[in-house]
XYZ file of C-alpha atoms in Angstrom:
566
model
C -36.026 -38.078 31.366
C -38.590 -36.339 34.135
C -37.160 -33.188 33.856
C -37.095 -33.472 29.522
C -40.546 -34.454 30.083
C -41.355 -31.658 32.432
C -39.864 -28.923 29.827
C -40.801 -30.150 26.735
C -44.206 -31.757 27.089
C -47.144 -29.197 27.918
C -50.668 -30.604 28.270
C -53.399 -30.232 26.057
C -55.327 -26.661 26.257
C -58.971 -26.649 27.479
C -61.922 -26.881 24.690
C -65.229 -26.658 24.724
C -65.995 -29.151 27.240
C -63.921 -31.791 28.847
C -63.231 -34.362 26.366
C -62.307 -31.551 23.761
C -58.733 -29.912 22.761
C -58.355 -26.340 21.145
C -54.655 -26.767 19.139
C -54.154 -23.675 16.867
C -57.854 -22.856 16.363
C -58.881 -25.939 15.623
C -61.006 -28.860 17.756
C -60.033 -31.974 18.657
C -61.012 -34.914 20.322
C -58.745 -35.018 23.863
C -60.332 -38.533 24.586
C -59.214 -39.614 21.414
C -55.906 -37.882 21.517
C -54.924 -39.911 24.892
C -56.357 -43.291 24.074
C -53.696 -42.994 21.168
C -51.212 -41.937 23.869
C -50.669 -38.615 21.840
C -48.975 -35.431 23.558
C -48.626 -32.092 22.492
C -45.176 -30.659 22.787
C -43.408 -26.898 22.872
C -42.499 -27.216 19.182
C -46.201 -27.188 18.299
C -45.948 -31.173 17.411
C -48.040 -33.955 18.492
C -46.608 -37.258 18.689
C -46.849 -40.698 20.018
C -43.043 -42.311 19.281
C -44.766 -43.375 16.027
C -46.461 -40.734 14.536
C -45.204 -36.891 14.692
C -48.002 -34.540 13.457
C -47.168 -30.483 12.856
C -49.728 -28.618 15.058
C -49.256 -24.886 14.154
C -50.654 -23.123 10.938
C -50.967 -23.432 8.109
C -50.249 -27.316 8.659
C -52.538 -27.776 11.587
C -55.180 -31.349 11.122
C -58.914 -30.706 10.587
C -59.473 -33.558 12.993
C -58.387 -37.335 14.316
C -60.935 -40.304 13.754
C -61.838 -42.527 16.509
C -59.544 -45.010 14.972
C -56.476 -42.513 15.121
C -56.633 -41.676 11.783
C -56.098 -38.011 11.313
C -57.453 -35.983 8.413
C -55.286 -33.557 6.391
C -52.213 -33.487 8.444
C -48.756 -32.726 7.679
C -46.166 -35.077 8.876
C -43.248 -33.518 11.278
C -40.470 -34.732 8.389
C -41.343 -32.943 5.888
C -39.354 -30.081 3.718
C -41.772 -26.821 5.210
C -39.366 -24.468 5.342
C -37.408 -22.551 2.051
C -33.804 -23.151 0.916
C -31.584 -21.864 3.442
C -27.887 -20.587 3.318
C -26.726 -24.388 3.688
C -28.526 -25.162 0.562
C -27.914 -22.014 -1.492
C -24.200 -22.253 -0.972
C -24.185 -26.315 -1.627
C -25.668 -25.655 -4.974
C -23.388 -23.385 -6.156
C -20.660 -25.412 -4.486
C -22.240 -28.468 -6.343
C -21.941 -27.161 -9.597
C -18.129 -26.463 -9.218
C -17.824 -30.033 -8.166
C -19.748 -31.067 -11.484
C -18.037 -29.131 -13.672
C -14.920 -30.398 -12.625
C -15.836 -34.255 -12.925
C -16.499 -33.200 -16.631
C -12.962 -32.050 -16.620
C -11.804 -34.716 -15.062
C -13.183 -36.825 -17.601
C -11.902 -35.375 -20.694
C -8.026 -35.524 -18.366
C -8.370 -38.858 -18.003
C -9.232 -39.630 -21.717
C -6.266 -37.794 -22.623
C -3.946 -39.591 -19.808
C -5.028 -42.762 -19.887
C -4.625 -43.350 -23.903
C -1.953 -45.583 -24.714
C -0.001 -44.605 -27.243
C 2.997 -47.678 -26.627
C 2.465 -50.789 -26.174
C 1.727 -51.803 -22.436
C 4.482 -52.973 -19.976
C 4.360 -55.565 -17.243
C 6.335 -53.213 -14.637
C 4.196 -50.211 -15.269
C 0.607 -50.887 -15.786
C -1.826 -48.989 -17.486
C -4.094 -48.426 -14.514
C -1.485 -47.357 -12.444
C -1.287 -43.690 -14.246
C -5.523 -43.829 -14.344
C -5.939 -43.779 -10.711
C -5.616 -40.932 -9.654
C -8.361 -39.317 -11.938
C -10.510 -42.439 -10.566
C -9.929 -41.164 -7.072
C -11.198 -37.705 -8.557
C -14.264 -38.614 -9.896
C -15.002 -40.771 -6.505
C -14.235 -37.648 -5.189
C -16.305 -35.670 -7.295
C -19.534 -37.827 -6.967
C -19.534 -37.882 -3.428
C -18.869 -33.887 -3.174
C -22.392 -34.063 -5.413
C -24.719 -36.208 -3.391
C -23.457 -34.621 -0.275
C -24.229 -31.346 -1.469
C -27.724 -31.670 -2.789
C -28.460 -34.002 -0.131
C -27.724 -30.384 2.438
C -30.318 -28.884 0.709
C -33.226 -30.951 2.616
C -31.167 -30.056 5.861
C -32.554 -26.651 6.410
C -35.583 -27.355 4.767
C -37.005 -30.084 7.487
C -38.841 -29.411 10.239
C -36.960 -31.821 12.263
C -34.005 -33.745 10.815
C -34.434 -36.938 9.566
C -32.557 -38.732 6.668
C -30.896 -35.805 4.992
C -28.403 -34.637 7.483
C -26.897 -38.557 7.912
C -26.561 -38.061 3.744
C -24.640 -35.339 3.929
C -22.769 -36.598 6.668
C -21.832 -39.872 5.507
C -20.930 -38.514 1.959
C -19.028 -35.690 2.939
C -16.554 -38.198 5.057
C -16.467 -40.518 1.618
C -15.597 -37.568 0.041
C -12.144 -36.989 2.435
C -10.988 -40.322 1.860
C -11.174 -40.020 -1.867
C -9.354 -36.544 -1.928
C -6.122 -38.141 0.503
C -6.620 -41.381 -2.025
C -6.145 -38.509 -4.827
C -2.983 -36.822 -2.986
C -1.571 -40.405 -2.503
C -2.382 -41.789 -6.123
C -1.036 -38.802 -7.543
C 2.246 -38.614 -5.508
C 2.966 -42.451 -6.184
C 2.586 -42.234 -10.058
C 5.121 -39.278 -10.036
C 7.234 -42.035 -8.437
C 6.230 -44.454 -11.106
C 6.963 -41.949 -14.246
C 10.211 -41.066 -13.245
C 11.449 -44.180 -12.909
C 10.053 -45.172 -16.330
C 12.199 -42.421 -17.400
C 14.835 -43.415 -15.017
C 15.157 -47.041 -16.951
C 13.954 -46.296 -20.354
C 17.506 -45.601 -21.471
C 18.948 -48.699 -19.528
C 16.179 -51.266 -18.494
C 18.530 -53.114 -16.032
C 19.987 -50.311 -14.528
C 18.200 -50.690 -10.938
C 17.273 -53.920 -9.897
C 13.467 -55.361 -9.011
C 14.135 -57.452 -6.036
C 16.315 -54.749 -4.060
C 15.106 -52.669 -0.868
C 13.933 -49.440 -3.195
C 11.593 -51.880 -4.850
C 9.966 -53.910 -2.007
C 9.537 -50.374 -0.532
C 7.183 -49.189 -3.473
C 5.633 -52.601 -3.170
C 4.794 -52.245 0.533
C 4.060 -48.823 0.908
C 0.760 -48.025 -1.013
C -0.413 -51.442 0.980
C 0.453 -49.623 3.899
C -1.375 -46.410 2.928
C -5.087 -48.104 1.976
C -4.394 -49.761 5.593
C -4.818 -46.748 7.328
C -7.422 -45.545 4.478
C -9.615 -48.542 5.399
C -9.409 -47.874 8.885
C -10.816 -44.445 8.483
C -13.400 -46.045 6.204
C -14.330 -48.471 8.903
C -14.128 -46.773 12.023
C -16.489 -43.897 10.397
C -18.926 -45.678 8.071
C -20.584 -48.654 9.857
C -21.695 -47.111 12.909
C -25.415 -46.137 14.149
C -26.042 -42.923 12.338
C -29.647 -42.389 13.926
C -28.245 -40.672 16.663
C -27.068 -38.055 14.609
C -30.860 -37.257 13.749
C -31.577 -36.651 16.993
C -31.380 -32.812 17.364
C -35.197 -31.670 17.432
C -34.704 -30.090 20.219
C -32.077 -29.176 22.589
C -32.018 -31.550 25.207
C -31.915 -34.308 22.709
C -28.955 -32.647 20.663
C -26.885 -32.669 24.135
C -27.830 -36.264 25.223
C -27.823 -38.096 22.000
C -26.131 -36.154 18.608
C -23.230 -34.295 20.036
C -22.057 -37.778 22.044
C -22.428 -39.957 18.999
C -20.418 -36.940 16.389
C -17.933 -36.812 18.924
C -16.749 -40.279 20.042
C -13.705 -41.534 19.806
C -14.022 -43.385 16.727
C -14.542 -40.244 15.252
C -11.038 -39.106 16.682
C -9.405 -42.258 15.850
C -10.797 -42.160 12.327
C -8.637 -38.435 11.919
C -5.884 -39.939 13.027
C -5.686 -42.645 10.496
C -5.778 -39.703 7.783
C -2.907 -37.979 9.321
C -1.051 -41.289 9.042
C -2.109 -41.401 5.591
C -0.970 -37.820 4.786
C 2.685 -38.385 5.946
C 3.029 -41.775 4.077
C 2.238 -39.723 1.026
C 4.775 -37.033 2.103
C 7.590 -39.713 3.046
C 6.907 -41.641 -0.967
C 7.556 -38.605 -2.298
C 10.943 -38.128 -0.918
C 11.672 -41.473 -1.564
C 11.561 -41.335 -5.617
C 12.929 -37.705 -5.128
C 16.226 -39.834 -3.531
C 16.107 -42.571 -6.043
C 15.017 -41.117 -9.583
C 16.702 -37.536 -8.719
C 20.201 -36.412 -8.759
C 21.646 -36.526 -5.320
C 23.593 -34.304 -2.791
C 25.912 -34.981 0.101
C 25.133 -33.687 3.450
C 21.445 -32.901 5.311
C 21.464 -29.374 4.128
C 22.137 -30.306 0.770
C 19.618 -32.972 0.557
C 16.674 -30.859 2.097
C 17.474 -28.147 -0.469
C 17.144 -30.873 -3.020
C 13.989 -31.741 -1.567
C 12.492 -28.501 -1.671
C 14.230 -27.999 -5.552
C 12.742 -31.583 -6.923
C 9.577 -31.448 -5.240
C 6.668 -30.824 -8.872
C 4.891 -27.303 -8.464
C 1.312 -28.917 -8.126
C 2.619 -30.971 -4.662
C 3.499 -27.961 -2.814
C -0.421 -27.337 -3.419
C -1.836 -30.781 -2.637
C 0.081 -31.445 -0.046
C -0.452 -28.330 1.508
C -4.468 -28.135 0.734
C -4.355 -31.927 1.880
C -3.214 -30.948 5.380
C -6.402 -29.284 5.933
C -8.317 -32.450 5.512
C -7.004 -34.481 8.368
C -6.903 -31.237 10.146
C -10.670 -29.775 9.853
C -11.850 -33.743 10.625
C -10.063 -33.883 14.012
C -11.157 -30.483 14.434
C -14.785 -31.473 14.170
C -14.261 -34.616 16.334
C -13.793 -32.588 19.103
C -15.622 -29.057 18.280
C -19.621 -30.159 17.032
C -20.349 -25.972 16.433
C -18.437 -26.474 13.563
C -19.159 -29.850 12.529
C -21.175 -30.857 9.142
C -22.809 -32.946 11.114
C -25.153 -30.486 12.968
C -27.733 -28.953 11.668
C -27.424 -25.474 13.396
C -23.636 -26.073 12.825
C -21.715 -23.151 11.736
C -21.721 -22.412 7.475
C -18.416 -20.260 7.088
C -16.528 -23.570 8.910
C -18.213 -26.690 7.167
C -17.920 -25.146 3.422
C -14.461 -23.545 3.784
C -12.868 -26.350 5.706
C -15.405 -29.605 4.398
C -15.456 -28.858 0.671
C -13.164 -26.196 -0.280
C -9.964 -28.432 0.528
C -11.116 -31.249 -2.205
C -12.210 -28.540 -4.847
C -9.300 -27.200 -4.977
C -7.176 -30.364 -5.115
C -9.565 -31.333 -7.868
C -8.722 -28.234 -9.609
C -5.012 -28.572 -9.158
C -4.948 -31.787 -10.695
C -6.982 -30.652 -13.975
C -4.922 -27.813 -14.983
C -1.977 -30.368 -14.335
C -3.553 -32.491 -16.803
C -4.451 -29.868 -19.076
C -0.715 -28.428 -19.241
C 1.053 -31.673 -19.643
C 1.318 -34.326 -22.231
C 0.482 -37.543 -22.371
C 3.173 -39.731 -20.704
C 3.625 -42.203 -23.963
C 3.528 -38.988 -26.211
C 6.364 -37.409 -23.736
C 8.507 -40.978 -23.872
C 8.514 -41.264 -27.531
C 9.543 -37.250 -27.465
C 12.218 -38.224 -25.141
C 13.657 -41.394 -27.250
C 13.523 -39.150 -30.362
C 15.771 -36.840 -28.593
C 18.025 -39.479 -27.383
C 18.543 -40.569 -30.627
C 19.155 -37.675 -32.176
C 22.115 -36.836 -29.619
C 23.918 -40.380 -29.695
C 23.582 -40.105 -34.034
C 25.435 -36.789 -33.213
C 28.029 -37.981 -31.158
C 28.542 -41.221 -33.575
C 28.698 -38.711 -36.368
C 25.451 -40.558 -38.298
C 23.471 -38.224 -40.559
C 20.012 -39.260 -40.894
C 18.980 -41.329 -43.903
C 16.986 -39.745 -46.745
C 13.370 -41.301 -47.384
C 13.916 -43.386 -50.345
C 16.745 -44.860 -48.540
C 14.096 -45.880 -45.753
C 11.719 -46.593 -48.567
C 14.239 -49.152 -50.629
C 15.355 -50.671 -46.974
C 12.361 -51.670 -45.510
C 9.486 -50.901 -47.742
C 10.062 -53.728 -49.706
C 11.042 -51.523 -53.261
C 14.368 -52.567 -53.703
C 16.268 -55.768 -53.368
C 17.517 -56.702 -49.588
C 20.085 -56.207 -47.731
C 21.317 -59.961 -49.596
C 21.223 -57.868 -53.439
C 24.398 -58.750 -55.185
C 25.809 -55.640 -57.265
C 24.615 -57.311 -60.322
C 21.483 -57.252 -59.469
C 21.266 -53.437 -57.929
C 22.921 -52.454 -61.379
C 19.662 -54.579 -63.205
C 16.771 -52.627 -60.996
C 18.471 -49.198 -62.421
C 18.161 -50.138 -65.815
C 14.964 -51.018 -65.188
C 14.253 -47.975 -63.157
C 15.800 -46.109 -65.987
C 13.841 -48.014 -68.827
C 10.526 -47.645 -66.900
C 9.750 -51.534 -66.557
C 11.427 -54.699 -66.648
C 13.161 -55.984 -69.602
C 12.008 -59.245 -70.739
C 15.483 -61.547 -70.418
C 16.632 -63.374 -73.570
C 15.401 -66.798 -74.535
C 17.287 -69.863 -73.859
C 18.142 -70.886 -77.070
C 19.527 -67.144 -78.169
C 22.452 -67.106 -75.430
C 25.014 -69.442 -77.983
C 23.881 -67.111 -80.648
C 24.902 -64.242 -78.595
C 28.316 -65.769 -77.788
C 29.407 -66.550 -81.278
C 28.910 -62.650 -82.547
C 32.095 -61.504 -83.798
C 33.919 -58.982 -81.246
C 34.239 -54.974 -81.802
C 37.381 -53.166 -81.821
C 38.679 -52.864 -78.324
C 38.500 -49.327 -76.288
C 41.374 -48.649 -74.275
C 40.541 -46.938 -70.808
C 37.644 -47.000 -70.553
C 37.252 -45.480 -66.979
C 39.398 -42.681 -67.693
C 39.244 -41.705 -71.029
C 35.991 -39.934 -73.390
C 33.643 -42.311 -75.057
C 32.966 -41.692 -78.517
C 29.523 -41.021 -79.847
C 28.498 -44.657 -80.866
C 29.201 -46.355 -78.086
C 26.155 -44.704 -75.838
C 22.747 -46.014 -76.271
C 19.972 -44.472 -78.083
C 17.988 -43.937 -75.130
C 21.195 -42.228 -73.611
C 21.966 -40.000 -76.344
C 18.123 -39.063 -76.767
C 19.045 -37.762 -72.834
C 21.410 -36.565 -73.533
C 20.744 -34.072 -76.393
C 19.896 -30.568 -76.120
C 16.461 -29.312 -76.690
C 15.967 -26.301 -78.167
C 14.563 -23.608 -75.702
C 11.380 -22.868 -77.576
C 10.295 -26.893 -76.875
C 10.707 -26.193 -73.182
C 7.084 -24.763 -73.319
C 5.631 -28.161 -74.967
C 4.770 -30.712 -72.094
C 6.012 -33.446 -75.003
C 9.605 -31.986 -75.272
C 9.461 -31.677 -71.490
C 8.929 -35.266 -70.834
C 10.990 -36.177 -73.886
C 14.057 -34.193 -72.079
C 13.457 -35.415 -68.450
C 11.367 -38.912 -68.535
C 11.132 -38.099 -64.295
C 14.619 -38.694 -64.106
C 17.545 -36.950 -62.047
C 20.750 -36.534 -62.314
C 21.601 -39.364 -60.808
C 19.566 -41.499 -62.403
C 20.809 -40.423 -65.419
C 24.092 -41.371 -64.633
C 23.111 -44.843 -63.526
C 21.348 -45.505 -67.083
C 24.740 -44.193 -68.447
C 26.872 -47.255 -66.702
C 24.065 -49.851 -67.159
C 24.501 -48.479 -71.201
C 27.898 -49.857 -70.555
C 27.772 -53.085 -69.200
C 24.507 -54.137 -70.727
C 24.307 -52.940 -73.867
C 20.910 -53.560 -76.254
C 22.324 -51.535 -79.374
C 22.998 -54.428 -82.060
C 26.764 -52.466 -82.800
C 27.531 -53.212 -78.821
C 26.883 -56.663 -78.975
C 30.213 -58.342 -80.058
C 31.536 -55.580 -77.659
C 29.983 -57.289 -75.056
C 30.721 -60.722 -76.240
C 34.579 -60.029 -76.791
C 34.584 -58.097 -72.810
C 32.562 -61.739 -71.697
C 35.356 -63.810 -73.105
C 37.591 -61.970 -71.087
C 36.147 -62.328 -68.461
C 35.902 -65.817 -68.551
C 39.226 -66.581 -69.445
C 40.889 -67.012 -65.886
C 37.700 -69.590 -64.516
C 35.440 -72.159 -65.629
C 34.009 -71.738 -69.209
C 30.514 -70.504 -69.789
C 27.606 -72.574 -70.241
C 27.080 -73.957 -73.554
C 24.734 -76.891 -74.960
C 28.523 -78.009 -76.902
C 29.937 -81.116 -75.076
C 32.671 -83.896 -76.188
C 34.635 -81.710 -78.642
C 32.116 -79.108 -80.087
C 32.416 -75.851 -80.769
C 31.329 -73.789 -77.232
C 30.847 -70.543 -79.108
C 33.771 -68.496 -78.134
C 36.045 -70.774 -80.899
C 37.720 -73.470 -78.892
C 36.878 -77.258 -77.748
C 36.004 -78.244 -74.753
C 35.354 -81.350 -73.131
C 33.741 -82.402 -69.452
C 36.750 -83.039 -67.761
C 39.363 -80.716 -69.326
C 41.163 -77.850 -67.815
C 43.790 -77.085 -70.205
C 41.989 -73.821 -70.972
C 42.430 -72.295 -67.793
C 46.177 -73.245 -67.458
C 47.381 -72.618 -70.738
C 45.915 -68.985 -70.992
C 47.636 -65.831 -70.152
C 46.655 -64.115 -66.905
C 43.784 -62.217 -67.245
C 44.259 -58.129 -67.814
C 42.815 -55.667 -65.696
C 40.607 -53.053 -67.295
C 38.753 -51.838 -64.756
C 37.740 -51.789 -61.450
C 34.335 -53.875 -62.636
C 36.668 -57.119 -63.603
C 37.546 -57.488 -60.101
């Protein structure tokens, strides 16, 4: 410390008499000056350990009160100087940074939407962290950046530089974080896609899954080492380069220690656990070859386009810290250090990782989006292979919408919602006391073959001749005949109303028709319901009683007509 003292300190120049100090063209009280243990050093500062006063001009002090007070002085920490090429560069460096946390953000919004409901085995957050890591990333790039700007700008360093510093190593971690969140939900997505054909196809509790289980614990091990060996330390040191003796005694010791070298290490570490995940869910979710050529081939084939850039950019990061452990011209960490260095191998490597990871997120979809793609696709192929054509949408519509019957509607009933489809509302059924009066209506003629044969004229319903008819072409161009000819009706449709004409008639000439085809039908099974009990008349002309069954014995089998009496 004699011989610092001997080359730094210089004593006060002569005055105008012996108790007086000329500094810069300016007078000053000497007595004063050492009573307040004040020296004057090369740099054109005068300080006592607590105060550090700039003694050059323009900053020069008018004068120092017997008190040690001093009177328009400029204090030795101060930004003097103009923005140098550490600060121009950060800014423009800094805006990169913000621009991409704005893309970042509108990534993550379109990545982190759910679009299926969320599973137990693959969280939610698990696809959002690596766009977390990003923005940590981002923020950090920011402060540290700005922060440099104050670096050239002191007179002697003070709080700015340790910003930078302690920023810019915040900043690493969250760009291998990145690499390693980003590399572990690759693992994660294709083994959703792995199982979302077959759920149970790999097991939970084998050694592939207590490896991804492990693994990232392993990685924010090492992660938190570098965190901890770097970040609670004594950081005034690193201040200490006002002049050169002090830079070689205290700042280039503390920047280069070996926690410092230890702390690189740990991100090396971290760097090949990232490497070694991704060839384990490039083994397991992959196809797979026989024989080490084969399999490194495979490697190199399966590996995504965007890793060969991370993990190569990555490798810098580990690289440029050890680097600057041992090497303090190039270190962010000194003030003098070298520019070209600390902005091509401190904050290009994160950039560009940051920008690797946008235009990933910009050119792929959403990972729900892509699964429900994938399923569609699926489905599509086995329908093929089983030979199923796709349902038309009022099949969908009358399944599960609710507009037709069930999957529990009897044929009788299906027949009913045509008609009243076809009729254009639901007919109103007949009153209780009108179905004996119904029954006891004399028959029609019977119509052989039916099925097979042409029905004559008077056997089709109004409404299904009025169909039926032709319309002139001239009444094609009035919207009445138009609706009078189609009533929103296909061909289909038509043909519906057609058979429902048939087996429920309305016309008053169908009715005994109907009643004749009913007793038919009820000859081979128990008689129909009728308010005539103990020997009355049950409207189809015979006597019946509660307990008799002679009816059903004594008649001839019942004949055939159609495929509708079965």
């Amino acid at each position: 410390m004699a011989l610092l003292a001997a080359r730094d300190i210089i004593p006060f120049p002569a005055g105008a008499n012996s108790s007086d100090t000329l500094i810069s063209g300016v007078h000053l009280n000497k007595t004063t000056l050492e009573f307040w243990n004040y020296t004057l050093f090369t740099n054109n500062t005068i300080s006592n350990t607590s105060w550090c006063i700039l003694a050059f001009p323009p900053y020069t002090p008018a004068t120092i009160l017997n008190n040690g007070t001093w009177i328009n002085e400029t204090w030795c920490y101060r930004p003097i100087y103009p923005i140098g090429t550490r600060g121009g560069v950060g800014i423009g460096f800094a805006v990169l940074y913000a621009i991409g946390l704005a893309l970042t953000l509108v990534v993550l919004h379109k990545h982190g939407k759910l679009h299926l409901p969320a599973e137990k085995r693959f969280y939610p957050i698990g696809r959002r962290w690596q766009w977390y890591w990003a923005l940590f990333s981002c923020a950090a790039a920011i402060i540290s950046l700005f922060t440099s700007i104050d670096v050239d700008r002191y007179f002697l360093p003070e709080l700015p530089i340790i910003l930078t510093s302690f920023f810019w190593y915040l900043m690493q971690m969250g760009a291998m974080a990145l690499v390693w969140e980003a590399a572990r939900h690759w693992g994660s997505w294709m083994e959703r896609q792995f199982i979302d054909p077959e759920p149970f196809v790999l097991s939970q509790n084998d050694r592939r899954a207590k490896l991804e289980f492990f693994v990232p614990l392993v990685f924010y091990l090492w992660l938190w080492l570098n965190f901890f060996l770097i970040v609670p330390r004594n950081w005034g040191k690193i201040e200490h380069q006002r002049y050169p003796e002090q830079t070689i005694l205290d700042a280039i010791p503390a920047a280069t220690d070996g926690r410092f070298k230890a702390a690189a290490f740990c991100l090396v570490v971290c760097w090949l656990i990232t490497f070694f995940y991704l060839r384990h869910s490039i083994k397991h979710y992959c196809p797979r070859s026989q024989g080490f050529l084969n399999r490194t081939v495979g490697l190199i084939r399966f590996i995504p386009w965007r890793f060969y850039f991370l993990l190569l950019i990555s490798a810098a990061i580990p690289t440029y810290q050890a680097l600057v452990a041992w090497e303090f011209a190039w270190s962010p960490l000194n003030v003098q250090g070298l520019k070209a260095a600390i902005f091509a191998g401190g904050y290009t490597p994160t950039l560009l990782i940051v920008y690797v990871q946008i235009v990933y997120g910009f050119i792929t979809p959403n990972e729900d989006v892509e699964l429900k793609r994938q399923r569609r696709v699926r489905g599509a192929d086995i329908d093929a292979q089983l030979g199923i054509a796709p349902k038309p949408a009022w099949w969908w519509r009358v399944r599960h919408a609710g507009e037709g019957g069930g999957s529990n509607e009897n044929m009788r009933d299906r027949i009913a919602r045509n008609v009243r489809e076809v009729q254009g509302g639901k007919p109103k059924p007949p009153a209780f006391e009108d179905v004996p009066t119904m029954r006891n209506e004399p028959p029609p003629p019977a119509i052989d073959n039916v099925e097979m044969g042409s029905l004559p004229p008077r056997q089709l319903s109004q409404q299904a001749t009025d169909l039926l008819a032709p319309v002139a072409p001239q009444d094609f161009g009035s919207a009445r005949a138009m609706a009078d000819r189609y009533q929103g009706l296909g061909e289909r449709t038509r043909a519906m109303q057609h058979a429902a004409g048939l087996l429920f008639p309305n016309s008053p000439q169908d009715a005994a028709a109907a009643a004749r085809r009913r007793e038919e039908l009820m000859m081979d099974g128990p008689p129909p319901y009728s308010e005539a009990v103990g020997g009355r008349p049950n409207g189809l002309g015979r006597e019946i009683s509660g307990t008799s069954t002679t009816g059903s014995i004594n008649s001839p089998p019942q004949q055939i007509r159609s495929m509708l009496d079965v």
